[in-house]
mmCIF file of C-alpha atoms and ligand atoms in Angstrom:
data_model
loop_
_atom_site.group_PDB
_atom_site.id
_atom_site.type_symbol
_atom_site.label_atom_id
_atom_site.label_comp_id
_atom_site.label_asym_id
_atom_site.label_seq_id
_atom_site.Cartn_x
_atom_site.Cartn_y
_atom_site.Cartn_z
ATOM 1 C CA UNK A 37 -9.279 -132.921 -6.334
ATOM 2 C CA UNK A 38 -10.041 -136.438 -5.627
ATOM 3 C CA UNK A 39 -7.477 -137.925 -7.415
ATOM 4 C CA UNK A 40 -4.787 -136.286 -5.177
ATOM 5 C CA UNK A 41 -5.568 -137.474 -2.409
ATOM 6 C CA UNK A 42 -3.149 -139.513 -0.163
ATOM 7 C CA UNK A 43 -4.359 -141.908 2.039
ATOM 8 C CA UNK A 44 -2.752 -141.295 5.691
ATOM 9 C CA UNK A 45 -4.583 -144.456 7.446
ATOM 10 C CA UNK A 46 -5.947 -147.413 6.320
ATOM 11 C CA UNK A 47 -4.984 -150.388 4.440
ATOM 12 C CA UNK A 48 -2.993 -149.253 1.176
ATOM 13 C CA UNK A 49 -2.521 -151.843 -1.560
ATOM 14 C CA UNK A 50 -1.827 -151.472 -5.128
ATOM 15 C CA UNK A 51 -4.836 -153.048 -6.722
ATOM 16 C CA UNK A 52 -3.795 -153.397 -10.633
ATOM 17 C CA UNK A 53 -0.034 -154.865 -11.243
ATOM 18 C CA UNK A 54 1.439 -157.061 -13.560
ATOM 19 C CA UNK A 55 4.114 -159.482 -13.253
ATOM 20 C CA UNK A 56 5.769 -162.441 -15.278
ATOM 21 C CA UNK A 57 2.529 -164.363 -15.576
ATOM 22 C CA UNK A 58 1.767 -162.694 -17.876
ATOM 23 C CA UNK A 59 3.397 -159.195 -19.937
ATOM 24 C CA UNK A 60 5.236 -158.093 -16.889
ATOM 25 C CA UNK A 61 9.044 -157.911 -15.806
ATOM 26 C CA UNK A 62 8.973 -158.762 -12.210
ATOM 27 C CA UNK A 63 8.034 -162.181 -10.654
ATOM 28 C CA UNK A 64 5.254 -162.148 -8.167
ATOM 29 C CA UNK A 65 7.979 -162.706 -5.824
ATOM 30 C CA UNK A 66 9.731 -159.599 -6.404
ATOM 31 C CA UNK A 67 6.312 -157.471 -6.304
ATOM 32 C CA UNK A 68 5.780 -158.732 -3.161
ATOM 33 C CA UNK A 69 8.828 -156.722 -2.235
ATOM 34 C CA UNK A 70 7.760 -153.737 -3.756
ATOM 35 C CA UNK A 71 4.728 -153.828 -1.637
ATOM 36 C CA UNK A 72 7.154 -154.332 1.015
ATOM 37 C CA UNK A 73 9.129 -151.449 0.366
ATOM 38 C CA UNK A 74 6.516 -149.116 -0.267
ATOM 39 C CA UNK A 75 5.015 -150.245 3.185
ATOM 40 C CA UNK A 76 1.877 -151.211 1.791
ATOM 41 C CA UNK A 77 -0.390 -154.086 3.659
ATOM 42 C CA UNK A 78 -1.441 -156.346 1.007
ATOM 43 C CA UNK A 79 0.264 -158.114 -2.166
ATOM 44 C CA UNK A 80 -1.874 -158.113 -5.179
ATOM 45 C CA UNK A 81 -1.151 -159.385 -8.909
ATOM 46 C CA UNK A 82 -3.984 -158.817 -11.580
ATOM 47 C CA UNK A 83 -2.280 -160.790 -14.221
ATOM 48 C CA UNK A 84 -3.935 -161.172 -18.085
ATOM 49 C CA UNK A 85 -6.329 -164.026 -17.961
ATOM 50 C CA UNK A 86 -3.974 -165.856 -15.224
ATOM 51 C CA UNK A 87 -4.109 -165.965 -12.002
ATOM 52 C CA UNK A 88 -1.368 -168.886 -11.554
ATOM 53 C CA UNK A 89 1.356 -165.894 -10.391
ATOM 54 C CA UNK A 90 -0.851 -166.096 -7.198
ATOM 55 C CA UNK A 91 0.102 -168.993 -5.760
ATOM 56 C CA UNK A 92 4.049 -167.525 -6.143
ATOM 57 C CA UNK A 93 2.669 -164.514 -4.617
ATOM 58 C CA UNK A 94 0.407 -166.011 -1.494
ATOM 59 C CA UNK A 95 3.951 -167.374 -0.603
ATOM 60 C CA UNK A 96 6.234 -164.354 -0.778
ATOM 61 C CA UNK A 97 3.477 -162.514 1.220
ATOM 62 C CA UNK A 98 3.662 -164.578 3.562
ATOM 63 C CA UNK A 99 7.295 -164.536 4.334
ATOM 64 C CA UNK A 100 6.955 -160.738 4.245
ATOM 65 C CA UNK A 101 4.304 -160.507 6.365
ATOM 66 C CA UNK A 102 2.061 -159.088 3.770
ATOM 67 C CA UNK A 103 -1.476 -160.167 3.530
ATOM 68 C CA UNK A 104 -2.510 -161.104 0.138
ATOM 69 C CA UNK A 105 -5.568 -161.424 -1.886
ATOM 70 C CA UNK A 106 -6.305 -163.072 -5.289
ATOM 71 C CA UNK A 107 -6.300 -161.459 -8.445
ATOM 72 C CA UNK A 108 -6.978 -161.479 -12.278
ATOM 73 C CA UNK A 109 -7.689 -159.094 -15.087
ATOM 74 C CA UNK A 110 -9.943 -160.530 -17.764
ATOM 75 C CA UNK A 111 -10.088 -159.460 -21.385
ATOM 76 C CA UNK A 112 -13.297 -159.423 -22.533
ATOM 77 C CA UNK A 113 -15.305 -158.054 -25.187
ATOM 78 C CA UNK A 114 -18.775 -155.836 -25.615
ATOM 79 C CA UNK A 115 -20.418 -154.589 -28.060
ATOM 80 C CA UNK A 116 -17.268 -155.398 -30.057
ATOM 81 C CA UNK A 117 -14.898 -153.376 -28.287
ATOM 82 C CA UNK A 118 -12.458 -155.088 -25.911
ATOM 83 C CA UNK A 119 -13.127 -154.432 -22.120
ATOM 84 C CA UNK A 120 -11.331 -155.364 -19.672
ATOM 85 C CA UNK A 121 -12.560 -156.929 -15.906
ATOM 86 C CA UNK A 122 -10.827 -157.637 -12.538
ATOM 87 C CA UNK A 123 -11.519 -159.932 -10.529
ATOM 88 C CA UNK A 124 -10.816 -160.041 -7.325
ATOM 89 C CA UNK A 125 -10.580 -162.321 -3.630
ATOM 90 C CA UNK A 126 -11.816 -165.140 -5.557
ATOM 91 C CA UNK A 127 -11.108 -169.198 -4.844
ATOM 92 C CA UNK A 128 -8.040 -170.180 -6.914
ATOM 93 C CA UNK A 129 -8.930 -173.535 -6.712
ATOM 94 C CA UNK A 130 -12.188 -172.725 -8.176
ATOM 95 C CA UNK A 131 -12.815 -175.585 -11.163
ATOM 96 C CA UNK A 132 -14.486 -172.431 -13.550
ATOM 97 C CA UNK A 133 -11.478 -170.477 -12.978
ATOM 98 C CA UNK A 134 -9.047 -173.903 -13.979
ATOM 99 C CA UNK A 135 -11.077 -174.516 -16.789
ATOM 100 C CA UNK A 136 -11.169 -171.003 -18.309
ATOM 101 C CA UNK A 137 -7.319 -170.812 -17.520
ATOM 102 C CA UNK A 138 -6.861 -173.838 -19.380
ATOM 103 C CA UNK A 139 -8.259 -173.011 -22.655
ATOM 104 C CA UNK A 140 -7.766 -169.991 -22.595
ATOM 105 C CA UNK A 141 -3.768 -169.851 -21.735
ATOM 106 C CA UNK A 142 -3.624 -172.424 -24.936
ATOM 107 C CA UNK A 143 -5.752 -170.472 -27.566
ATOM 108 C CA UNK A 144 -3.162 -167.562 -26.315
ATOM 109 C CA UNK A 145 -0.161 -169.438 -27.174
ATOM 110 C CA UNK A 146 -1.313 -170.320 -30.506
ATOM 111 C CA UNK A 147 -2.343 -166.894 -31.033
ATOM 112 C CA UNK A 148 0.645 -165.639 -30.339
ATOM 113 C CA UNK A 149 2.467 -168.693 -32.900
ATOM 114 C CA UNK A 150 0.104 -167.288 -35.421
ATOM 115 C CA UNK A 151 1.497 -163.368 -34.909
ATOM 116 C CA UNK A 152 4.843 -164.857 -34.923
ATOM 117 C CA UNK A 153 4.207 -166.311 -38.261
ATOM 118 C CA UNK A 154 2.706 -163.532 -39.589
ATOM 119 C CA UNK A 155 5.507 -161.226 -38.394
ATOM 120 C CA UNK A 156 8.045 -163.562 -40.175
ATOM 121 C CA UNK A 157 5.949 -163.380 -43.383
ATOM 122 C CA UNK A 158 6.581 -160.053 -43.114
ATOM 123 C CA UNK A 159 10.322 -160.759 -43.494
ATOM 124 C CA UNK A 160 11.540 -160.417 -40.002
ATOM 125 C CA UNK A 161 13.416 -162.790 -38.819
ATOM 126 C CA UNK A 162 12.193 -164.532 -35.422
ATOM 127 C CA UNK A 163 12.094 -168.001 -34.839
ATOM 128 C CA UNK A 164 9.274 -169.880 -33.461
ATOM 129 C CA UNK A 165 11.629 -170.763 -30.554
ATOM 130 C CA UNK A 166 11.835 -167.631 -29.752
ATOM 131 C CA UNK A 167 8.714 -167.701 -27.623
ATOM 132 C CA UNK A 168 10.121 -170.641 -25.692
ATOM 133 C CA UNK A 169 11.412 -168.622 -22.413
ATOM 134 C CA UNK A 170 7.332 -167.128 -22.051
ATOM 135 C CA UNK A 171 6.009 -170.275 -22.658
ATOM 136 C CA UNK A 172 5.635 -171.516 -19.089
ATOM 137 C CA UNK A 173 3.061 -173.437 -17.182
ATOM 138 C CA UNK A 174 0.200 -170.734 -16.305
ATOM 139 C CA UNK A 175 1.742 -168.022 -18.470
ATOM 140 C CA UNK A 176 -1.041 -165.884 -20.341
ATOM 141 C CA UNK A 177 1.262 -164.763 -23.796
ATOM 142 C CA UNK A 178 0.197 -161.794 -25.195
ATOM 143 C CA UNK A 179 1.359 -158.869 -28.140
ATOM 144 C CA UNK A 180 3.652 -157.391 -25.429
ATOM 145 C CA UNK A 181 6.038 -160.708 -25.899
ATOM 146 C CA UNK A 182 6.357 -160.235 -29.392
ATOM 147 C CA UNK A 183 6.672 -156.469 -29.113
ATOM 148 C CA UNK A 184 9.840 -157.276 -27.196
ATOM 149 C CA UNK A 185 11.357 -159.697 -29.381
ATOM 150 C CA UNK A 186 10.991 -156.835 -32.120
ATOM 151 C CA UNK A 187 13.061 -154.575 -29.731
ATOM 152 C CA UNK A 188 15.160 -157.438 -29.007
ATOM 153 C CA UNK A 189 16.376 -157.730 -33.059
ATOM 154 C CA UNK A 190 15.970 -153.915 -33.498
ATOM 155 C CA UNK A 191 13.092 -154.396 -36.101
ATOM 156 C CA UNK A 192 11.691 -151.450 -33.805
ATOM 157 C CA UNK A 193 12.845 -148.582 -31.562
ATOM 158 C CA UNK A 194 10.435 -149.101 -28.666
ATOM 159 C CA UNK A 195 7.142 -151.557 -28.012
ATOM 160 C CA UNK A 196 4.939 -148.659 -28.854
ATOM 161 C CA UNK A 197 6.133 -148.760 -32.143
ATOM 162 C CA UNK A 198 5.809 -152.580 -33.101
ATOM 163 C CA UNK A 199 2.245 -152.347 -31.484
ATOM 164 C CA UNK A 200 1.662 -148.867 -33.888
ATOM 165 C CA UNK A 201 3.193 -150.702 -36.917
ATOM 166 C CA UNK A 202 2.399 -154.742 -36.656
ATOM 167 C CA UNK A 203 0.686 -155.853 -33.621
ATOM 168 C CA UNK A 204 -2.338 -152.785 -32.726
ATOM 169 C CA UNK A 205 -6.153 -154.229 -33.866
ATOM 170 C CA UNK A 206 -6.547 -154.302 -37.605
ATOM 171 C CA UNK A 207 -2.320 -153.826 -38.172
ATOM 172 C CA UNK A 208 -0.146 -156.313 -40.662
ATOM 173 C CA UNK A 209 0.590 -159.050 -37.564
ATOM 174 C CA UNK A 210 -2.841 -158.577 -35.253
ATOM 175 C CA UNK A 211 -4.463 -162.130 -35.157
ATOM 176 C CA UNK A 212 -7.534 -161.233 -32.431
ATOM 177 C CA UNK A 213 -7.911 -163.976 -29.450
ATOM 178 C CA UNK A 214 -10.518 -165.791 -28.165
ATOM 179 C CA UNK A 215 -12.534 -163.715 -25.321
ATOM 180 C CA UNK A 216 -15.288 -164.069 -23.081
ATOM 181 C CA UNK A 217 -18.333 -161.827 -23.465
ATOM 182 C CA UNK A 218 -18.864 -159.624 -20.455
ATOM 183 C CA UNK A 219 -21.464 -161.426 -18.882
ATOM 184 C CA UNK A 220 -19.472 -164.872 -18.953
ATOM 185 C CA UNK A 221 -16.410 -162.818 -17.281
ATOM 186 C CA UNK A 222 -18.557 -161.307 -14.630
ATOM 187 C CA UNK A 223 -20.198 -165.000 -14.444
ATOM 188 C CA UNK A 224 -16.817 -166.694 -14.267
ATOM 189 C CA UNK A 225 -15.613 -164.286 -10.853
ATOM 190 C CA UNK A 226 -18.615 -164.713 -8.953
ATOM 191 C CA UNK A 227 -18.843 -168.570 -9.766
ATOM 192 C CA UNK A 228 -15.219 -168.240 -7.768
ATOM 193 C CA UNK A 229 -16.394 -166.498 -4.991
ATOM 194 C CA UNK A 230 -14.928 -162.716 -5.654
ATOM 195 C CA UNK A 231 -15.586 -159.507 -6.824
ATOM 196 C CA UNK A 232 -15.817 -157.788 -10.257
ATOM 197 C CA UNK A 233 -14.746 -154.438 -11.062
ATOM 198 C CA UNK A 234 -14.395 -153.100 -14.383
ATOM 199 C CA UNK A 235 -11.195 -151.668 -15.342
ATOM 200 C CA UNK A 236 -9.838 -148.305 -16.211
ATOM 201 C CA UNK A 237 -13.125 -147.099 -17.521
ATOM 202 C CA UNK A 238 -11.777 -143.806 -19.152
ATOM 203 C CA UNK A 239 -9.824 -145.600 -21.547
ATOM 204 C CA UNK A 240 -12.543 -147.037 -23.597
ATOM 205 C CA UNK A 241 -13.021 -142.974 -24.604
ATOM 206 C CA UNK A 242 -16.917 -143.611 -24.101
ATOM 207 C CA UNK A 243 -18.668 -143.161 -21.355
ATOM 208 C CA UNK A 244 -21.933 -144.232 -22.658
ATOM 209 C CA UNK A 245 -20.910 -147.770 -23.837
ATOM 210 C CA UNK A 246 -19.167 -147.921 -20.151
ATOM 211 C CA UNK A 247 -22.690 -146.858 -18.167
ATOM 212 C CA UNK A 248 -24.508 -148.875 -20.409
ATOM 213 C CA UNK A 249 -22.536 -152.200 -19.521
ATOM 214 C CA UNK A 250 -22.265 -151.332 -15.934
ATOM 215 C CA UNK A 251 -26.067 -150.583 -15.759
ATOM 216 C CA UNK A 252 -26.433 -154.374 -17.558
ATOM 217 C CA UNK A 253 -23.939 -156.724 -15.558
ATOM 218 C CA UNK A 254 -23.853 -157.053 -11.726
ATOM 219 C CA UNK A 255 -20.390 -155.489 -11.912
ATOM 220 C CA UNK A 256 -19.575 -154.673 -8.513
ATOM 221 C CA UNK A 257 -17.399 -151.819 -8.388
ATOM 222 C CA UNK A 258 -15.018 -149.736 -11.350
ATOM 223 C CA UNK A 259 -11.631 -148.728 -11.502
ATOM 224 C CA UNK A 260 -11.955 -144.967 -11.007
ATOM 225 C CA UNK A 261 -7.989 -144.487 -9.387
ATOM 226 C CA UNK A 262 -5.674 -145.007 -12.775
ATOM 227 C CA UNK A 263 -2.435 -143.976 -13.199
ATOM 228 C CA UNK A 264 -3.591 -142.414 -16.667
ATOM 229 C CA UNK A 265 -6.331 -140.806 -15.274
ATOM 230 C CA UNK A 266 -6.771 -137.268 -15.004
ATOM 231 C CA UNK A 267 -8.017 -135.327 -11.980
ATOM 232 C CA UNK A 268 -11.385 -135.049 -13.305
ATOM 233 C CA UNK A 269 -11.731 -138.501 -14.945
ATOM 234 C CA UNK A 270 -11.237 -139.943 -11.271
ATOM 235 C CA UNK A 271 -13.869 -137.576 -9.733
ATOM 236 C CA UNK A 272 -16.209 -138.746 -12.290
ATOM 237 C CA UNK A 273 -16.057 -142.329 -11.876
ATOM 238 C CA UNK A 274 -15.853 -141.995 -8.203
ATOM 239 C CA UNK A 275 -19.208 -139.694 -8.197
ATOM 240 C CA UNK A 276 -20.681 -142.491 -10.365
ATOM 241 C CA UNK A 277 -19.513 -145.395 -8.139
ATOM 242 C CA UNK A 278 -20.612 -143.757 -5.029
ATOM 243 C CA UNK A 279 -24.181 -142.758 -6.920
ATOM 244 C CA UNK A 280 -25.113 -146.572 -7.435
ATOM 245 C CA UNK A 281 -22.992 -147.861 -4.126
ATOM 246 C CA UNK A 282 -20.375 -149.321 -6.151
ATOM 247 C CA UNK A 283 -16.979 -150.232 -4.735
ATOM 248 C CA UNK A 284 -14.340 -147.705 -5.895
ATOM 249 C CA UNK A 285 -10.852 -149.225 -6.709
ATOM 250 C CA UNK A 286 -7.336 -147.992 -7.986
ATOM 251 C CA UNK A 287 -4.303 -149.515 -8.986
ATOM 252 C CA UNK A 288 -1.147 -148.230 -10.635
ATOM 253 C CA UNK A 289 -0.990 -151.300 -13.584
ATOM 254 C CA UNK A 290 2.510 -151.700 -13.476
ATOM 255 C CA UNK A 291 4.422 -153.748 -15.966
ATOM 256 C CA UNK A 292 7.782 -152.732 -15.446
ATOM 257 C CA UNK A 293 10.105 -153.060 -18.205
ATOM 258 C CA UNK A 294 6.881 -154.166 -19.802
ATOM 259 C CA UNK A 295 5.415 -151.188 -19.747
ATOM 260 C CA UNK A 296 7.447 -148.025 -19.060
ATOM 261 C CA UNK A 297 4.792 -145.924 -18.225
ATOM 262 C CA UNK A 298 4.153 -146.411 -15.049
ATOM 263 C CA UNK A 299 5.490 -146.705 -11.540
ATOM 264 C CA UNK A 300 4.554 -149.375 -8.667
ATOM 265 C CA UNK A 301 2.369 -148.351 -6.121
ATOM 266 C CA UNK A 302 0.503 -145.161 -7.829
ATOM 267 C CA UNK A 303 -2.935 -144.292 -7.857
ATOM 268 C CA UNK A 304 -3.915 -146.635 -4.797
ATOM 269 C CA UNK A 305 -7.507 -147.739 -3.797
ATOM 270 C CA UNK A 306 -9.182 -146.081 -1.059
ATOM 271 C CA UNK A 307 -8.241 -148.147 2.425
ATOM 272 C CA UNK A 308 -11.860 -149.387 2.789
ATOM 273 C CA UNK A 309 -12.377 -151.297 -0.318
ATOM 274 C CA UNK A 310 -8.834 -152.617 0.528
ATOM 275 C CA UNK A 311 -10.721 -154.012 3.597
ATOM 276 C CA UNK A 312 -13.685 -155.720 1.823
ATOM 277 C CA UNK A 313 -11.235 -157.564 -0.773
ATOM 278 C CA UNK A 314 -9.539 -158.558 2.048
ATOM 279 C CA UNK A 315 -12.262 -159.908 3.964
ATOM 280 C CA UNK A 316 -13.921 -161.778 1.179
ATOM 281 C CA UNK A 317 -10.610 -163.435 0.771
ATOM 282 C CA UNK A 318 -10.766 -164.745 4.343
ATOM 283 C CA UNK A 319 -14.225 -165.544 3.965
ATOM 284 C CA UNK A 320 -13.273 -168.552 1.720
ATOM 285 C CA UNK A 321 -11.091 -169.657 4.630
ATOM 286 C CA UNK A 322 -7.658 -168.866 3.079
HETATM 287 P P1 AMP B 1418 -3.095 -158.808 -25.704
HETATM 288 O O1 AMP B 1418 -3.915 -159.085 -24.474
HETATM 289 O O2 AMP B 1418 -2.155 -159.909 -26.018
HETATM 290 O O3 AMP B 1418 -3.944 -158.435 -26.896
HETATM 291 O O4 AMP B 1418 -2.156 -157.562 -25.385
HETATM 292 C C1 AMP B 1418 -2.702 -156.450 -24.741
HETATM 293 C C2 AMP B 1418 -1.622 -155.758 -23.941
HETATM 294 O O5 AMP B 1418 -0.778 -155.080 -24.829
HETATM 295 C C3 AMP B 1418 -2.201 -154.717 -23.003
HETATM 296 O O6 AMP B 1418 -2.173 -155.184 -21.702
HETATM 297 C C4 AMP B 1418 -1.245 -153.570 -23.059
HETATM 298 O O7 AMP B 1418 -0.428 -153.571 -21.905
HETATM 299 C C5 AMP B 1418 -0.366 -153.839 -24.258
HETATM 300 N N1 AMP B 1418 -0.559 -152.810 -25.273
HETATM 301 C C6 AMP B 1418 -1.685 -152.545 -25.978
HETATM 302 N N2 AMP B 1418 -1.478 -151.522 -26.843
HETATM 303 C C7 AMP B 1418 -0.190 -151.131 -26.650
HETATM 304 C C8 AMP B 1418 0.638 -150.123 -27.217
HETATM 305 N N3 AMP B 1418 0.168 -149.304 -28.173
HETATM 306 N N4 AMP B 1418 1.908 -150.003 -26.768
HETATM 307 C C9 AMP B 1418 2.387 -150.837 -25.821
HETATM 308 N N5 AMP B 1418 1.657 -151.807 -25.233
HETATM 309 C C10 AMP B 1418 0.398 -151.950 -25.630
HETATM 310 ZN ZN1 ZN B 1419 -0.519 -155.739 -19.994
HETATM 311 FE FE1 FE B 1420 -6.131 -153.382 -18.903
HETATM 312 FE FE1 FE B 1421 -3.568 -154.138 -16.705
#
C-alpha cells in the first residue's frame, strides 16, 4: 500500500505544517526544531494566506543547519466550495505576494471582529480585546482563534464543538472571508516564482469537482500523502498524479494545540519532489 511506505533515502521534509502565523501553536522557530529532531532535511511552514512565518523560519533553519523552502496555503474558492492551494519555493519578496498578504491579512482581521461580534450577540461574553495577542504583524486570523477563546471561557468543551455549534459555514457566528478564485491563487504562486499543488484533495468528498479543476488550472502537482488519508485515497491520487506527470506531495498539517489531530512529521512527501522544491528555491538565488 502506497501510503505505508517509509522513505529510507532521500530528502524527507514535512510539506504541510502550521505554526503561529497563522492557527498554529508553535512558532516557526520551534518547528524548525521539530524538523530537527525528527532528522528531516528541510524546514517548511504552509501557513493560511501568510507566508510572513518564513522569514522566522529561513533563520532558525539556518542555525540548525536545515535547508528551507518557502511556503503558503491559500484558501480559495471554486465552484462555490472552498479549496484550498499550496504554494510552494516561491520569492517572498515577490510584490503580488505583499500585496495579496496585505489585503488579505486585513479583510481577515475584520472578519474575525465581525464573528466576535456576532458571538457576543449571542450572549457570550468575549471582548473585542480579546483578539489582541493574534493580532500581530503578518498574522492570517482565522475561526480557529475564536474557537479557542470559546474553550478559553468554557462556552465549549473542545474547538470541534464551537466550529459544530457557531463558527462551521452557514452556523449562528460564520461571517465567510474574502477569497481568491482558483485561477487568481494559481496566478498569484507562479507570478512569485513557485509551485502550486492543490491540497488534501480527498477532503472536498468529490472527486469530480477535484479532476475537473485540476484538468482547468496549470496546477502543478496535488497533495496525495495526508495524514487523514486512507490507504487507498493516497494510491488514488498518486495513480492520478503520476497519469498526467504531476508532482506528488505530502505533509502531515500540523497545528499543534491548534489542531489535536495530528502529529509533526507524518505522511511525508516522496524525497524527489522534496528535491525539485528545493531546487526552485535556489533557483531564485536564495
Ligand atoms: P478559516 O480559514 O478562518 O475559515 O478557518 C479554517 C480553519 O479552521 C481550517 O484550517 C481548519 O484547521 C479549522 N477548522 C475547520 N473546521 C473545523 C472543525 N470542524 N473543527 C476544528 N477546526 C476546524
Ligand atoms: Zn488551519
Ligand atoms: Fe487545508
Ligand atoms: Fe493546512
Amino acid at each position: 500500500m502506497v501510503a505505508l511506505f517509509l522513505y529510507a533515502v532521500g530528502m524527507k521534509a514535512d510539506l504541510h505544517c502550521h505554526s503561529t502565523y497563522s492557527d498554529g501553536s508553535y512558532t516557526p522557530s520551534q518547528i524548525a526544531l521539530l524538523a530537527k529532531e525528527k532528522g528531516f532535511d528541510v524546514a517548511v511552514v504552509t501557513d493560511h494566506d501568510t507566508a510572513r512565518g518564513c522569514l522566522e523560519l529561513k533563520n532558525a533553519a539556518r542555525s540548525n543547519n536545515l535547508e528551507f523552502f518557502s511556503g503558503i496555503e491559500i484558501s480559495s474558492l471554486y465552484e462555490n466550495k472552498s479549496v484550498h492551494l499550496l504554494g510552494y519555493s516561491f520569492r517572498l519578496d515577490s510584490s503580488s505576494l505583499l500585496s495579496f498578504e496585505k489585503r488579505v491579512l486585513e479583510a481577515r482581521r475584520r472578519r474575525a471582529h465581525s464573528m466576535l461580534i456576532k458571538l457576543q450577540k449571542l450572549g457570550f461574553s468575549i471582548d473585542q480585546d480579546a483578539l489582541l495577542p493574534f493580532e500581530k504583524e503578518g498574522v492570517s486570523l482565522g475561526r480557529p482563534h475564536l474557537a479557542r477563546l470559546m474553550v478559553e471561557k468554557k462556552y465549549v468543551l473542545s474547538m470541534q464543538e464551537a466550529f459544530v455549534r457557531y463558527l462551521g459555514e452557514g452556523k449562528s457566528a460564520y461571517v465567510p472571508h474574502e477569497r481568491p478564485s482558483v485561477e487568481e491563487a494559481v496566478q498569484l504562486i507562479h507570478e512569485s516564482g513557485g509551485i502550486a499543488v492543490l491540497a488534501h484533495p480527498q477532503l472536498y468528498k468529490n472527486r469530480k469537482l477535484v479532476k475537473r479543476l485540476m484538468e482547468r488550472y496549470s496546477i502543478d502537482g496535488i497533495e496525495a500523502f495526508y495524514c487523514r488519508f486512507r490507504g487507498e485515497d493516497t494510491s488514488y491520487w498518486a495513480a492520478y498524479a503520476s497519469e498526467r506527470k504531476l508532482l506528488v506531495t505530502g505533509g502531515s498539517d500540523f497545528h499543534g494545540a491548534g489542531k489535536e489531530e495530528t502529529e509533526y512529521g507524518v505522511s511525508l512527501a516522496p524525497p524527489d519532489s522534496v528535491e525539485i522544491l528545493l531546487e526552485r528555491m535556489k533557483a531564485h538565488g536564495v
